[in-house]
Amino acid sequence: MLKSFLEGLDGLTLECEARRGQACSLKDLEALRVEFLGRKGKLAGAMVALAQMGPEDKPAAGKKANEVKTALTALLESRQAELEAESAQGALAGFDPSLPGRRPAPGSLHPVTLAMQEICEVLTGLGFEVVAGPEVENDWNNFEALNMPPDHPARDMQDTLYVSENIVLRTHTSPLQVRTMMSRKPPVAVIAPGKVYRRDSDITHTPMFHQIEALLVDTNVSMADLRGTLTAFVRQLFSPDTKVRFRPSFFPFTEPSAELDISCVLCGGEGHVAGAPCRVCKRTGWVEIGGCGMVDPNVFRQVGYDPETVTGFAFGLGVERVAMLKYGIGDLRMFFENDVRFLEQFS
Ligand code: FA5
């Protein structure tokens, strides 16, 4: 009985060896495993005879059964490895390593950054030097030195984000006027680009936006210099026929003060395009891009300049407004949505 049992097990190994190569897929191979090693498979069938053997044959029969189980498992596993290797090679069959790779799409500068760079380029070309300052600013630089003592009603013109009682997120780039004059003797001709913050949010206002400040102080600087500088600036930035208009206004740190308007870049100041009202200037022919004026003598006194010997002008532009006009963008919020379809147009 033992002899035929052992021969039967050897036969199982030989049969499995012969048939494993016919399994052409992992599914076929699983069927073969069930046939040989499954609960109701061939090896399990042979083991019925083992249970009926006498004690003198059982150890040899049991040992052999274990060896055959190990051998069958190894045969099937090696076939599985072969099949997996073949399928990996199949996946590579259509791969041509000589083809050029797909380049990742390169990013591009944000339109506000582009506008800022262009503004800086034009103004440095006119002789201004770029300076920078902190976005978290003290009350004195942001307000008080700019002729806005505590409780001054003009503070309400800019809804302020306070960090603590005396520290604010700067509401404009004008504190750079103060920082510059506190650290330099006249003459000065500087521009200060950067982010500013206000509690302000609607379709034409965002809580964070960019401004660029310009300050020129020397002897005999006049309003005509301000107008001439701004005219040269907008003509280089937009087009040679762009016009500048000053609208009387109020800023506590300049006197006189004006809102700075330019002729509408879309309709050329006509107020209409092809008979339809211009959507950019709303028929007026003008668009506002910032504020400006002659530095108030009180500001000179605060920073230790003598208003009897020096005069100066300053202006502050909204950079998003400039970018909207330059690139024909109708909605300020597009700058902050980070929609790739919008941004990739500037690459
Ligand atoms: C000022 O901030 C003054 N510091 C400008 C100035 C500088 C005047 C030097 C005189 C001398 P104003 O609050 O008007 O001014 O802002 C200037 C420009 O910033 C506006 O014309 C507008 O273009 C832009 N701006 C203001 N608020 C927002 C906002 N919430 N979102 C986007 N742009 C804004």
mmCIF file of C-alpha atoms and ligand atoms in Angstrom:
data_model
loop_
_atom_site.group_PDB
_atom_site.id
_atom_site.type_symbol
_atom_site.label_atom_id
_atom_site.label_comp_id
_atom_site.label_asym_id
_atom_site.label_seq_id
_atom_site.Cartn_x
_atom_site.Cartn_y
_atom_site.Cartn_z
ATOM 1 C CA MET A 1 0.000 0.000 0.000
ATOM 2 C CA LEU A 2 2.812 2.337 0.895
ATOM 3 C CA LYS A 3 4.551 1.695 -2.399
ATOM 4 C CA SER A 4 1.527 2.510 -4.550
ATOM 5 C CA PHE A 5 0.838 5.604 -2.388
ATOM 6 C CA LEU A 6 4.364 6.902 -2.940
ATOM 7 C CA GLU A 7 4.193 6.178 -6.676
ATOM 8 C CA GLY A 8 0.859 7.949 -6.905
ATOM 9 C CA LEU A 9 2.381 11.053 -5.294
ATOM 10 C CA ASP A 10 5.348 10.997 -7.676
ATOM 11 C CA GLY A 11 2.834 10.760 -10.508
ATOM 12 C CA LEU A 12 1.111 13.902 -9.215
ATOM 13 C CA THR A 13 4.380 15.826 -9.305
ATOM 14 C CA LEU A 14 5.152 14.655 -12.849
ATOM 15 C CA GLU A 15 1.626 15.545 -14.055
ATOM 16 C CA CYS A 16 1.808 18.997 -12.537
ATOM 17 C CA GLU A 17 5.224 19.522 -14.091
ATOM 18 C CA ALA A 18 3.827 18.583 -17.504
ATOM 19 C CA ARG A 19 0.708 20.739 -17.283
ATOM 20 C CA ARG A 20 1.977 23.915 -15.664
ATOM 21 C CA GLY A 21 3.321 25.160 -19.028
ATOM 22 C CA GLN A 22 -0.176 24.906 -20.552
ATOM 23 C CA ALA A 23 -1.509 27.515 -18.113
ATOM 24 C CA CYS A 24 -1.351 30.653 -20.270
ATOM 25 C CA SER A 25 -2.947 33.062 -17.835
ATOM 26 C CA LEU A 26 -3.153 33.606 -14.107
ATOM 27 C CA LYS A 27 -6.746 32.424 -14.338
ATOM 28 C CA ASP A 28 -5.678 29.080 -15.902
ATOM 29 C CA LEU A 29 -3.001 28.748 -13.251
ATOM 30 C CA GLU A 30 -5.476 29.270 -10.427
ATOM 31 C CA ALA A 31 -7.658 26.500 -11.884
ATOM 32 C CA LEU A 32 -4.607 24.213 -11.928
ATOM 33 C CA ARG A 33 -3.822 25.073 -8.295
ATOM 34 C CA VAL A 34 -7.369 24.211 -7.247
ATOM 35 C CA GLU A 35 -7.138 20.934 -9.221
ATOM 36 C CA PHE A 36 -3.926 19.825 -7.477
ATOM 37 C CA LEU A 37 -3.842 21.598 -4.121
ATOM 38 C CA GLY A 38 -7.471 22.595 -3.477
ATOM 39 C CA ARG A 39 -9.568 21.165 -0.609
ATOM 40 C CA LYS A 40 -11.117 18.619 -2.946
ATOM 41 C CA GLY A 41 -8.035 18.441 -5.225
ATOM 42 C CA LYS A 42 -5.767 15.540 -6.244
ATOM 43 C CA LEU A 43 -3.366 15.802 -3.286
ATOM 44 C CA ALA A 44 -6.252 15.902 -0.820
ATOM 45 C CA GLY A 45 -7.714 12.797 -2.561
ATOM 46 C CA ALA A 46 -4.433 10.915 -2.129
ATOM 47 C CA MET A 47 -4.352 11.783 1.556
ATOM 48 C CA VAL A 48 -7.489 9.683 2.189
ATOM 49 C CA ALA A 49 -5.276 6.594 1.754
ATOM 50 C CA LEU A 50 -2.787 7.984 4.302
ATOM 51 C CA ALA A 51 -5.473 8.004 6.985
ATOM 52 C CA GLN A 52 -6.055 4.293 6.484
ATOM 53 C CA MET A 53 -2.379 3.220 6.780
ATOM 54 C CA GLY A 54 -0.924 1.385 9.699
ATOM 55 C CA PRO A 55 1.463 3.099 12.150
ATOM 56 C CA GLU A 56 4.550 1.525 10.547
ATOM 57 C CA ASP A 57 3.877 3.222 7.131
ATOM 58 C CA LYS A 58 2.415 6.531 8.236
ATOM 59 C CA PRO A 59 5.686 8.427 8.973
ATOM 60 C CA ALA A 60 7.194 7.728 5.530
ATOM 61 C CA ALA A 61 3.903 8.418 3.752
ATOM 62 C CA GLY A 62 3.329 11.672 5.671
ATOM 63 C CA LYS A 63 6.870 12.870 4.945
ATOM 64 C CA LYS A 64 6.436 12.178 1.236
ATOM 65 C CA ALA A 65 3.045 13.915 1.164
ATOM 66 C CA ASN A 66 4.621 17.050 2.656
ATOM 67 C CA GLU A 67 7.471 16.967 0.130
ATOM 68 C CA VAL A 68 5.030 16.647 -2.754
ATOM 69 C CA LYS A 69 2.906 19.520 -1.448
ATOM 70 C CA THR A 70 6.017 21.715 -1.299
ATOM 71 C CA ALA A 71 7.072 20.629 -4.797
ATOM 72 C CA LEU A 72 3.607 21.311 -6.307
ATOM 73 C CA THR A 73 3.452 24.742 -4.656
ATOM 74 C CA ALA A 74 6.906 25.621 -6.017
ATOM 75 C CA LEU A 75 5.964 24.465 -9.539
ATOM 76 C CA LEU A 76 2.839 26.608 -9.590
ATOM 77 C CA GLU A 77 4.547 29.657 -8.059
ATOM 78 C CA SER A 78 7.386 29.575 -10.565
ATOM 79 C CA ARG A 79 4.813 29.475 -13.392
ATOM 80 C CA GLN A 80 3.049 32.495 -11.827
ATOM 81 C CA ALA A 81 6.329 34.443 -11.838
ATOM 82 C CA GLU A 82 6.854 33.551 -15.521
ATOM 83 C CA LEU A 83 3.343 34.719 -16.456
ATOM 84 C CA GLU A 84 3.769 38.021 -14.573
ATOM 85 C CA ALA A 85 7.101 38.722 -16.255
ATOM 86 C CA GLU A 86 5.553 38.053 -19.678
ATOM 87 C CA SER A 87 2.682 40.478 -19.026
ATOM 88 C CA ALA A 88 5.090 43.234 -17.877
ATOM 89 C CA GLN A 89 7.039 42.803 -21.104
ATOM 90 C CA GLY A 90 3.764 43.015 -23.043
ATOM 91 C CA ALA A 91 3.034 46.384 -21.455
ATOM 92 C CA LEU A 92 6.392 47.632 -22.672
ATOM 93 C CA ALA A 93 5.811 46.306 -26.179
ATOM 94 C CA GLY A 94 4.324 49.606 -27.472
ATOM 95 C CA PHE A 95 6.920 51.764 -25.728
ATOM 96 C CA ASP A 96 9.405 53.539 -27.947
ATOM 97 C CA PRO A 97 12.228 54.942 -25.810
ATOM 98 C CA SER A 98 13.514 57.017 -28.738
ATOM 99 C CA LEU A 99 10.365 59.229 -28.787
ATOM 100 C CA PRO A 100 10.768 62.716 -27.234
ATOM 101 C CA GLY A 101 9.198 62.970 -23.749
ATOM 102 C CA ARG A 102 6.144 65.041 -22.922
ATOM 103 C CA ARG A 103 7.325 68.351 -21.517
ATOM 104 C CA PRO A 104 5.582 69.550 -18.325
ATOM 105 C CA ALA A 105 3.669 72.775 -19.088
ATOM 106 C CA PRO A 106 5.858 75.638 -17.806
ATOM 107 C CA GLY A 107 4.229 78.132 -15.447
ATOM 108 C CA SER A 108 3.995 81.822 -16.254
ATOM 109 C CA LEU A 109 4.208 85.052 -14.340
ATOM 110 C CA HIS A 110 0.924 86.247 -12.843
ATOM 111 C CA PRO A 111 -0.620 89.196 -14.753
ATOM 112 C CA VAL A 112 -0.386 91.367 -11.628
ATOM 113 C CA THR A 113 3.341 90.553 -11.390
ATOM 114 C CA LEU A 114 3.733 91.341 -15.092
ATOM 115 C CA ALA A 115 1.948 94.688 -14.679
ATOM 116 C CA MET A 116 4.025 95.469 -11.585
ATOM 117 C CA GLN A 117 7.254 94.668 -13.433
ATOM 118 C CA GLU A 118 6.275 96.870 -16.347
ATOM 119 C CA ILE A 119 5.290 99.784 -14.099
ATOM 120 C CA CYS A 120 8.632 99.491 -12.242
ATOM 121 C CA GLU A 121 10.518 99.347 -15.514
ATOM 122 C CA VAL A 122 8.936 102.560 -16.807
ATOM 123 C CA LEU A 123 9.389 104.429 -13.507
ATOM 124 C CA THR A 124 12.994 103.320 -12.969
ATOM 125 C CA GLY A 125 13.580 104.445 -16.550
ATOM 126 C CA LEU A 126 12.347 107.893 -15.454
ATOM 127 C CA GLY A 127 14.938 107.906 -12.640
ATOM 128 C CA PHE A 128 13.103 106.430 -9.628
ATOM 129 C CA GLU A 129 14.796 103.900 -7.315
ATOM 130 C CA VAL A 130 12.864 100.886 -5.941
ATOM 131 C CA VAL A 131 12.510 100.624 -2.137
ATOM 132 C CA ALA A 132 10.653 98.058 0.000
ATOM 133 C CA GLY A 133 9.099 97.942 3.455
ATOM 134 C CA PRO A 134 7.134 95.611 5.737
ATOM 135 C CA GLU A 135 3.508 94.641 5.164
ATOM 136 C CA VAL A 136 2.940 94.588 8.932
ATOM 137 C CA GLU A 137 3.357 98.249 9.800
ATOM 138 C CA ASN A 138 3.098 100.423 12.877
ATOM 139 C CA ASP A 139 0.321 102.951 13.274
ATOM 140 C CA TRP A 140 2.728 105.875 13.157
ATOM 141 C CA ASN A 141 4.130 105.061 9.695
ATOM 142 C CA ASN A 142 0.769 104.006 8.236
ATOM 143 C CA PHE A 143 -1.298 106.885 9.668
ATOM 144 C CA GLU A 144 0.108 109.317 12.160
ATOM 145 C CA ALA A 145 3.183 110.533 10.283
ATOM 146 C CA LEU A 146 0.964 110.831 7.217
ATOM 147 C CA ASN A 147 -1.054 113.526 8.940
ATOM 148 C CA MET A 148 -3.704 111.160 10.309
ATOM 149 C CA PRO A 149 -3.557 111.363 14.130
ATOM 150 C CA PRO A 150 -5.744 108.945 16.158
ATOM 151 C CA ASP A 151 -9.457 109.687 15.706
ATOM 152 C CA HIS A 152 -8.759 111.575 12.470
ATOM 153 C CA PRO A 153 -11.853 110.962 10.302
ATOM 154 C CA ALA A 154 -9.652 110.227 7.248
ATOM 155 C CA ARG A 155 -8.658 106.899 8.860
ATOM 156 C CA ASP A 156 -12.176 105.700 7.983
ATOM 157 C CA MET A 157 -11.357 106.112 4.265
ATOM 158 C CA GLN A 158 -9.385 102.854 4.511
ATOM 159 C CA ASP A 159 -10.994 100.030 6.510
ATOM 160 C CA THR A 160 -8.020 98.814 8.493
ATOM 161 C CA LEU A 161 -7.034 95.287 9.541
ATOM 162 C CA TYR A 162 -5.443 95.599 13.001
ATOM 163 C CA VAL A 163 -2.835 93.114 14.282
ATOM 164 C CA SER A 164 -2.802 94.809 17.692
ATOM 165 C CA GLU A 165 -3.659 98.276 18.995
ATOM 166 C CA ASN A 166 -0.681 99.936 17.320
ATOM 167 C CA ILE A 167 0.192 97.436 14.597
ATOM 168 C CA VAL A 168 -1.736 97.188 11.332
ATOM 169 C CA LEU A 169 -1.534 95.390 8.003
ATOM 170 C CA ARG A 170 -0.484 98.384 5.895
ATOM 171 C CA THR A 171 -3.543 99.869 4.192
ATOM 172 C CA HIS A 172 -1.466 101.530 1.453
ATOM 173 C CA THR A 173 2.143 101.838 0.304
ATOM 174 C CA SER A 174 2.331 105.457 1.559
ATOM 175 C CA PRO A 175 4.177 104.429 4.801
ATOM 176 C CA LEU A 176 7.163 103.951 2.488
ATOM 177 C CA GLN A 177 7.142 107.743 2.018
ATOM 178 C CA VAL A 178 7.687 108.054 5.758
ATOM 179 C CA ARG A 179 10.289 105.276 6.010
ATOM 180 C CA THR A 180 12.256 106.731 3.077
ATOM 181 C CA MET A 181 12.286 110.307 4.345
ATOM 182 C CA MET A 182 13.145 109.169 7.897
ATOM 183 C CA SER A 183 16.233 107.364 6.586
ATOM 184 C CA ARG A 184 17.461 109.667 3.786
ATOM 185 C CA LYS A 185 18.180 113.316 3.216
ATOM 186 C CA PRO A 186 16.562 115.036 0.205
ATOM 187 C CA PRO A 187 16.606 114.833 -2.772
ATOM 188 C CA VAL A 188 14.763 111.499 -2.989
ATOM 189 C CA ALA A 189 13.071 109.831 -5.949
ATOM 190 C CA VAL A 190 11.739 106.411 -4.954
ATOM 191 C CA ILE A 191 9.012 103.950 -5.871
ATOM 192 C CA ALA A 192 7.631 101.310 -3.497
ATOM 193 C CA PRO A 193 5.703 98.373 -4.969
ATOM 194 C CA GLY A 194 3.911 95.886 -2.740
ATOM 195 C CA LYS A 195 0.855 94.258 -1.199
ATOM 196 C CA VAL A 196 -1.635 96.238 0.879
ATOM 197 C CA TYR A 197 -4.639 95.103 2.929
ATOM 198 C CA ARG A 198 -8.098 96.487 3.674
ATOM 199 C CA ARG A 199 -11.429 95.212 4.975
ATOM 200 C CA ASP A 200 -12.920 95.667 1.552
ATOM 201 C CA SER A 201 -14.544 93.064 -0.681
ATOM 202 C CA ASP A 202 -16.803 93.388 -3.724
ATOM 203 C CA ILE A 203 -16.452 93.070 -7.502
ATOM 204 C CA THR A 204 -14.031 95.988 -7.749
ATOM 205 C CA HIS A 205 -12.342 95.658 -4.337
ATOM 206 C CA THR A 206 -10.393 92.797 -2.710
ATOM 207 C CA PRO A 207 -9.018 92.537 0.860
ATOM 208 C CA MET A 208 -5.460 92.222 -0.469
ATOM 209 C CA PHE A 209 -4.307 94.118 -3.514
ATOM 210 C CA HIS A 210 -1.143 95.742 -4.855
ATOM 211 C CA GLN A 211 -0.120 99.347 -4.986
ATOM 212 C CA ILE A 212 2.924 101.204 -6.169
ATOM 213 C CA GLU A 213 3.920 104.414 -4.461
ATOM 214 C CA ALA A 214 6.118 107.101 -5.941
ATOM 215 C CA LEU A 215 7.750 109.940 -4.008
ATOM 216 C CA LEU A 216 9.897 112.738 -5.369
ATOM 217 C CA VAL A 217 11.296 115.405 -3.017
ATOM 218 C CA ASP A 218 13.693 118.163 -4.007
ATOM 219 C CA THR A 219 13.820 121.929 -4.158
ATOM 220 C CA ASN A 220 11.222 123.527 -6.430
ATOM 221 C CA VAL A 221 9.201 120.407 -7.248
ATOM 222 C CA SER A 222 5.817 121.550 -8.532
ATOM 223 C CA MET A 223 2.437 120.170 -9.518
ATOM 224 C CA ALA A 224 3.569 120.604 -13.152
ATOM 225 C CA ASP A 225 6.380 118.090 -12.453
ATOM 226 C CA LEU A 226 3.808 115.657 -11.069
ATOM 227 C CA ARG A 227 1.615 116.037 -14.118
ATOM 228 C CA GLY A 228 4.536 115.782 -16.523
ATOM 229 C CA THR A 229 5.891 112.671 -14.794
ATOM 230 C CA LEU A 230 2.486 110.967 -14.761
ATOM 231 C CA THR A 231 1.834 111.846 -18.402
ATOM 232 C CA ALA A 232 5.197 110.438 -19.502
ATOM 233 C CA PHE A 233 4.561 107.362 -17.351
ATOM 234 C CA VAL A 234 1.070 106.467 -18.662
ATOM 235 C CA ARG A 235 2.098 107.151 -22.262
ATOM 236 C CA GLN A 236 4.930 104.652 -21.983
ATOM 237 C CA LEU A 237 2.810 102.139 -20.087
ATOM 238 C CA PHE A 238 -0.324 102.279 -22.235
ATOM 239 C CA SER A 239 -0.025 104.194 -25.512
ATOM 240 C CA PRO A 240 1.482 107.507 -26.688
ATOM 241 C CA ASP A 241 -1.942 109.143 -27.013
ATOM 242 C CA THR A 242 -3.152 108.330 -23.455
ATOM 243 C CA LYS A 243 -4.369 111.460 -21.666
ATOM 244 C CA VAL A 244 -4.118 112.257 -17.939
ATOM 245 C CA ARG A 245 -6.792 114.039 -15.907
ATOM 246 C CA PHE A 246 -6.545 115.236 -12.306
ATOM 247 C CA ARG A 247 -9.838 115.228 -10.393
ATOM 248 C CA PRO A 248 -9.700 117.327 -7.193
ATOM 249 C CA SER A 249 -9.731 115.032 -4.168
ATOM 250 C CA PHE A 250 -8.513 114.728 -0.609
ATOM 251 C CA PHE A 251 -5.692 112.766 0.998
ATOM 252 C CA PRO A 252 -4.462 113.891 4.440
ATOM 253 C CA PHE A 253 -0.812 113.531 3.377
ATOM 254 C CA THR A 254 -0.957 115.592 0.163
ATOM 255 C CA GLU A 255 -2.125 119.141 -0.486
ATOM 256 C CA PRO A 256 -3.466 119.756 -3.060
ATOM 257 C CA SER A 257 -4.631 116.197 -3.809
ATOM 258 C CA ALA A 258 -6.155 114.622 -6.886
ATOM 259 C CA GLU A 259 -7.538 111.363 -8.176
ATOM 260 C CA LEU A 260 -5.562 110.282 -11.189
ATOM 261 C CA ASP A 261 -7.674 109.380 -14.228
ATOM 262 C CA ILE A 262 -6.449 108.288 -17.642
ATOM 263 C CA SER A 263 -8.370 108.300 -20.903
ATOM 264 C CA CYS A 264 -10.099 104.947 -21.319
ATOM 265 C CA VAL A 265 -7.798 102.435 -22.978
ATOM 266 C CA LEU A 266 -10.693 100.479 -24.492
ATOM 267 C CA CYS A 267 -12.716 103.227 -26.179
ATOM 268 C CA GLY A 268 -9.864 105.769 -26.468
ATOM 269 C CA GLY A 269 -11.865 108.266 -24.393
ATOM 270 C CA GLU A 270 -14.914 108.187 -26.686
ATOM 271 C CA GLY A 271 -17.193 106.529 -24.119
ATOM 272 C CA HIS A 272 -18.523 104.050 -26.651
ATOM 273 C CA VAL A 273 -17.221 101.191 -28.785
ATOM 274 C CA ALA A 274 -18.936 100.478 -32.139
ATOM 275 C CA GLY A 275 -21.987 102.426 -30.982
ATOM 276 C CA ALA A 276 -22.325 100.522 -27.668
ATOM 277 C CA PRO A 277 -21.519 102.096 -24.284
ATOM 278 C CA CYS A 278 -17.944 101.294 -23.202
ATOM 279 C CA ARG A 279 -18.006 98.616 -20.496
ATOM 280 C CA VAL A 280 -14.658 99.735 -18.998
ATOM 281 C CA CYS A 281 -15.276 103.448 -18.437
ATOM 282 C CA LYS A 282 -19.102 103.235 -18.339
ATOM 283 C CA ARG A 283 -19.425 105.931 -21.032
ATOM 284 C CA THR A 284 -17.333 108.513 -19.137
ATOM 285 C CA GLY A 285 -14.223 108.152 -21.332
ATOM 286 C CA TRP A 286 -12.009 108.140 -18.178
ATOM 287 C CA VAL A 287 -10.801 105.509 -15.692
ATOM 288 C CA GLU A 288 -9.255 106.064 -12.258
ATOM 289 C CA ILE A 289 -5.947 104.380 -11.526
ATOM 290 C CA GLY A 290 -4.741 106.056 -8.340
ATOM 291 C CA GLY A 291 -4.328 109.085 -6.137
ATOM 292 C CA CYS A 292 -1.689 111.801 -6.131
ATOM 293 C CA GLY A 293 -0.729 115.229 -4.845
ATOM 294 C CA MET A 294 1.947 117.513 -3.398
ATOM 295 C CA VAL A 295 3.444 116.257 -0.135
ATOM 296 C CA ASP A 296 1.720 118.029 2.778
ATOM 297 C CA PRO A 297 4.103 120.300 4.794
ATOM 298 C CA ASN A 298 2.895 118.528 7.966
ATOM 299 C CA VAL A 299 4.327 115.239 6.659
ATOM 300 C CA PHE A 300 7.687 116.953 6.007
ATOM 301 C CA ARG A 301 7.678 118.242 9.599
ATOM 302 C CA GLN A 302 6.924 114.751 11.000
ATOM 303 C CA VAL A 303 9.929 113.226 9.216
ATOM 304 C CA GLY A 304 12.322 116.089 9.931
ATOM 305 C CA TYR A 305 12.374 117.733 6.482
ATOM 306 C CA ASP A 306 12.052 121.522 6.250
ATOM 307 C CA PRO A 307 8.918 122.413 4.232
ATOM 308 C CA GLU A 308 10.401 125.882 3.625
ATOM 309 C CA THR A 309 13.287 124.421 1.608
ATOM 310 C CA VAL A 310 11.876 121.304 -0.044
ATOM 311 C CA THR A 311 8.719 120.411 -1.888
ATOM 312 C CA GLY A 312 7.647 117.092 -3.345
ATOM 313 C CA PHE A 313 4.987 115.072 -5.054
ATOM 314 C CA ALA A 314 3.665 111.569 -4.424
ATOM 315 C CA PHE A 315 1.318 109.217 -6.187
ATOM 316 C CA GLY A 316 -0.105 105.766 -5.439
ATOM 317 C CA LEU A 317 -1.495 103.446 -8.103
ATOM 318 C CA GLY A 318 -3.727 100.397 -7.835
ATOM 319 C CA VAL A 319 -1.757 97.738 -9.733
ATOM 320 C CA GLU A 320 -4.748 95.401 -10.305
ATOM 321 C CA ARG A 321 -6.579 98.346 -11.935
ATOM 322 C CA VAL A 322 -3.625 98.938 -14.231
ATOM 323 C CA ALA A 323 -3.432 95.198 -15.078
ATOM 324 C CA MET A 324 -7.192 95.115 -15.826
ATOM 325 C CA LEU A 325 -6.804 98.008 -18.255
ATOM 326 C CA LYS A 326 -3.618 96.713 -19.848
ATOM 327 C CA TYR A 327 -4.922 93.191 -20.430
ATOM 328 C CA GLY A 328 -8.635 93.989 -20.921
ATOM 329 C CA ILE A 329 -9.806 92.024 -17.854
ATOM 330 C CA GLY A 330 -13.351 92.800 -16.750
ATOM 331 C CA ASP A 331 -13.443 91.278 -13.266
ATOM 332 C CA LEU A 332 -10.908 91.931 -10.493
ATOM 333 C CA ARG A 333 -11.643 88.569 -8.862
ATOM 334 C CA MET A 334 -10.122 86.664 -11.794
ATOM 335 C CA PHE A 335 -6.686 87.646 -10.504
ATOM 336 C CA PHE A 336 -7.235 85.659 -7.324
ATOM 337 C CA GLU A 337 -9.124 82.591 -8.549
ATOM 338 C CA ASN A 338 -5.982 80.922 -9.964
ATOM 339 C CA ASP A 339 -7.885 79.400 -12.875
ATOM 340 C CA VAL A 340 -5.143 77.870 -15.043
ATOM 341 C CA ARG A 341 -7.105 78.614 -18.243
ATOM 342 C CA PHE A 342 -6.935 82.315 -17.333
ATOM 343 C CA LEU A 343 -3.336 82.315 -16.112
ATOM 344 C CA GLU A 344 -1.833 80.369 -19.044
ATOM 345 C CA GLN A 345 -2.884 83.174 -21.408
ATOM 346 C CA PHE A 346 -0.057 85.245 -19.944
ATOM 347 C CA SER A 347 2.716 82.744 -20.637
HETATM 348 C C1 FA5 B 1 -4.368 105.545 -1.433
HETATM 349 O O1 FA5 B 1 -4.197 104.412 -1.000
HETATM 350 C C2 FA5 B 1 -3.288 106.578 -1.300
HETATM 351 N N1 FA5 B 1 -2.248 106.099 -0.432
HETATM 352 C C3 FA5 B 1 -2.755 106.915 -2.684
HETATM 353 C C4 FA5 B 1 -1.884 108.147 -2.702
HETATM 354 C C5 FA5 B 1 -0.503 108.003 -2.649
HETATM 355 C C6 FA5 B 1 -2.453 109.408 -2.767
HETATM 356 C C7 FA5 B 1 0.310 109.132 -2.670
HETATM 357 C C8 FA5 B 1 -1.662 110.548 -2.767
HETATM 358 C C9 FA5 B 1 -0.279 110.380 -2.732
HETATM 359 P P1 FA5 B 1 -6.710 105.040 -2.494
HETATM 360 O O2 FA5 B 1 -7.324 104.524 -1.246
HETATM 361 O O3 FA5 B 1 -7.590 105.880 -3.356
HETATM 362 O O4 FA5 B 1 -5.417 105.922 -2.178
HETATM 363 O O5 FA5 B 1 -6.124 103.836 -3.315
HETATM 364 C C10 FA5 B 1 -5.333 104.047 -4.473
HETATM 365 C C11 FA5 B 1 -5.746 103.055 -5.573
HETATM 366 O O6 FA5 B 1 -5.718 101.718 -5.070
HETATM 367 C C12 FA5 B 1 -7.187 103.240 -6.043
HETATM 368 O O7 FA5 B 1 -7.237 104.239 -7.029
HETATM 369 C C13 FA5 B 1 -7.499 101.887 -6.629
HETATM 370 O O8 FA5 B 1 -6.932 101.792 -7.925
HETATM 371 C C14 FA5 B 1 -6.729 100.953 -5.726
HETATM 372 N N2 FA5 B 1 -7.593 100.307 -4.706
HETATM 373 C C15 FA5 B 1 -8.089 100.860 -3.588
HETATM 374 N N3 FA5 B 1 -8.797 99.951 -2.875
HETATM 375 C C16 FA5 B 1 -8.727 98.787 -3.569
HETATM 376 C C17 FA5 B 1 -9.218 97.440 -3.348
HETATM 377 N N4 FA5 B 1 -9.879 97.102 -2.241
HETATM 378 N N5 FA5 B 1 -8.975 96.487 -4.288
HETATM 379 C C18 FA5 B 1 -8.253 96.806 -5.402
HETATM 380 N N6 FA5 B 1 -7.741 98.037 -5.651
HETATM 381 C C19 FA5 B 1 -7.978 99.013 -4.760
#
